[in-house]
């Protein structure tokens, strides 16, 4: 069964094509994320890929409360325990596995997932 995603990068203006390599898994430190930006100057699309061991998760870098980026520091998307993504502006907490907000002003809403996968040690566009 193929996982469902909210956003396909091929649908984003100036987005990468299906199958394009974004980076190698080893380019992202375990427990950290890497930011990517596509779109246009007027309509940028920013997302991040987060690594947990050999698992990867990708979400639009926008809190559903006010659509501000989650992170203040490059590559840092979780609170100290690493269990939840943290919106550093409003304190909202999101589950890593599905992006669902479990605490904060957007409780019950979710981050928008981005269609990526892992092939031969590379993170690729699905």
CSV table of C-alpha atoms in Angstrom, one decimal:
chain,number,residue,atom,x,y,z
A,1,UNK,CA,0.0,0.0,0.0
A,2,UNK,CA,1.5,3.4,-1.1
A,3,UNK,CA,1.5,6.1,1.6
A,4,UNK,CA,-0.7,9.1,0.9
A,5,UNK,CA,0.8,12.6,0.9
A,6,UNK,CA,-0.6,16.1,1.0
A,7,UNK,CA,1.8,17.6,-1.5
A,8,UNK,CA,3.5,16.3,-4.6
A,9,UNK,CA,6.6,18.4,-5.5
A,10,UNK,CA,6.0,18.0,-9.2
A,11,UNK,CA,2.9,20.1,-8.6
A,12,UNK,CA,4.9,23.0,-7.0
A,13,UNK,CA,6.1,25.8,-9.3
A,14,UNK,CA,9.7,25.1,-10.4
A,15,UNK,CA,9.5,21.9,-8.3
A,16,UNK,CA,11.7,18.9,-8.9
A,17,UNK,CA,10.5,16.0,-11.1
A,18,UNK,CA,9.5,12.6,-9.8
A,19,UNK,CA,12.6,10.5,-9.2
A,20,UNK,CA,14.9,13.4,-8.7
A,21,UNK,CA,17.4,13.0,-5.9
A,22,UNK,CA,17.2,15.7,-3.2
A,23,UNK,CA,20.2,14.5,-1.3
A,24,UNK,CA,21.8,11.4,0.2
A,25,UNK,CA,20.4,10.1,3.5
A,26,UNK,CA,23.8,10.4,5.1
A,27,UNK,CA,23.7,14.2,4.2
A,28,UNK,CA,21.2,14.6,7.0
A,29,UNK,CA,22.4,14.0,10.6
A,30,UNK,CA,20.2,11.6,12.5
A,31,UNK,CA,17.7,13.5,14.6
A,32,UNK,CA,18.0,16.6,12.4
A,33,UNK,CA,16.4,18.0,9.3
A,34,UNK,CA,17.3,19.7,6.1
A,35,UNK,CA,15.4,22.5,4.5
A,36,UNK,CA,14.6,22.8,0.8
A,37,UNK,CA,13.0,25.6,-1.2
A,38,UNK,CA,11.2,25.6,-4.5
A,39,UNK,CA,8.4,27.7,-6.0
A,40,UNK,CA,8.8,31.3,-7.1
A,41,UNK,CA,9.9,34.5,-5.5
A,42,UNK,CA,6.2,35.5,-5.0
A,43,UNK,CA,5.1,32.0,-4.0
A,44,UNK,CA,8.0,30.2,-2.4
A,45,UNK,CA,7.5,26.6,-1.2
A,46,UNK,CA,9.6,25.6,1.7
A,47,UNK,CA,9.8,22.1,3.2
A,48,UNK,CA,12.1,20.0,5.4
A,49,UNK,CA,13.2,16.4,5.4
A,50,UNK,CA,13.7,15.0,8.9
A,51,UNK,CA,15.8,11.9,9.6
A,52,UNK,CA,15.2,9.4,12.4
A,53,UNK,CA,17.6,6.5,11.9
A,54,UNK,CA,16.8,5.1,8.4
A,55,UNK,CA,13.3,6.7,8.5
A,56,UNK,CA,12.6,10.0,6.7
A,57,UNK,CA,9.7,12.4,7.1
A,58,UNK,CA,9.0,15.5,5.0
A,59,UNK,CA,6.6,18.3,5.7
A,60,UNK,CA,5.9,21.8,4.5
A,61,UNK,CA,7.8,24.1,6.8
A,62,UNK,CA,4.7,26.0,7.9
A,63,UNK,CA,2.9,25.8,11.2
A,64,UNK,CA,-0.9,25.5,10.4
A,65,UNK,CA,-1.6,28.1,13.1
A,66,UNK,CA,-0.1,31.1,11.4
A,67,UNK,CA,2.0,29.6,8.5
A,68,UNK,CA,5.3,30.6,10.0
A,69,UNK,CA,8.4,28.3,9.7
A,70,UNK,CA,8.7,25.8,12.6
A,71,UNK,CA,12.4,26.3,13.1
A,72,UNK,CA,14.6,29.1,14.3
A,73,UNK,CA,17.9,27.3,13.8
A,74,UNK,CA,18.9,25.5,10.6
A,75,UNK,CA,18.2,21.8,10.7
A,76,UNK,CA,16.6,21.9,14.2
A,77,UNK,CA,12.9,21.0,14.1
A,78,UNK,CA,12.2,19.0,17.3
A,79,UNK,CA,12.0,19.9,21.0
A,80,UNK,CA,14.8,18.6,23.2
A,81,UNK,CA,13.6,15.0,23.5
A,82,UNK,CA,13.3,14.6,19.8
A,83,UNK,CA,9.8,13.1,20.1
A,84,UNK,CA,7.9,16.0,18.6
A,85,UNK,CA,8.4,18.7,16.0
A,86,UNK,CA,8.2,22.1,17.7
A,87,UNK,CA,6.9,25.4,16.4
A,88,UNK,CA,9.4,27.8,17.9
A,89,UNK,CA,7.0,30.7,17.5
A,90,UNK,CA,3.9,29.4,19.3
A,91,UNK,CA,5.0,26.2,21.1
A,92,UNK,CA,2.9,23.8,19.1
A,93,UNK,CA,4.0,20.2,19.2
A,94,UNK,CA,3.6,17.9,16.2
A,95,UNK,CA,4.0,14.1,16.0
A,96,UNK,CA,6.9,13.1,13.8
A,97,UNK,CA,5.2,10.1,12.2
A,98,UNK,CA,2.1,11.9,10.9
A,99,UNK,CA,2.6,15.7,11.6
A,100,UNK,CA,-0.5,15.9,13.8
A,101,UNK,CA,-0.5,18.7,16.3
A,102,UNK,CA,-1.0,17.3,19.8
A,103,UNK,CA,-0.5,20.6,21.8
A,104,UNK,CA,-0.6,24.3,21.2
A,105,UNK,CA,-2.9,26.7,19.3
A,106,UNK,CA,-3.4,24.4,16.3
A,107,UNK,CA,-4.2,21.3,18.2
A,108,UNK,CA,-5.9,18.7,16.0
A,109,UNK,CA,-4.6,20.1,12.8
A,110,UNK,CA,-1.6,18.7,10.9
A,111,UNK,CA,1.6,19.7,9.1
A,112,UNK,CA,1.2,19.0,5.3
A,113,UNK,CA,3.3,16.0,4.3
A,114,UNK,CA,5.5,16.1,1.2
A,115,UNK,CA,5.9,13.1,-1.1
A,116,UNK,CA,9.5,11.8,-0.8
A,117,UNK,CA,11.0,8.4,-0.4
A,118,UNK,CA,14.3,6.6,0.1
A,119,UNK,CA,15.9,4.7,-2.8
A,120,UNK,CA,19.4,3.3,-2.7
A,121,UNK,CA,20.5,5.6,0.2
A,122,UNK,CA,19.1,8.7,-1.5
A,123,UNK,CA,16.1,10.8,-0.7
A,124,UNK,CA,14.0,11.1,-3.8
A,125,UNK,CA,10.9,12.9,-5.1
A,126,UNK,CA,7.9,10.6,-5.4
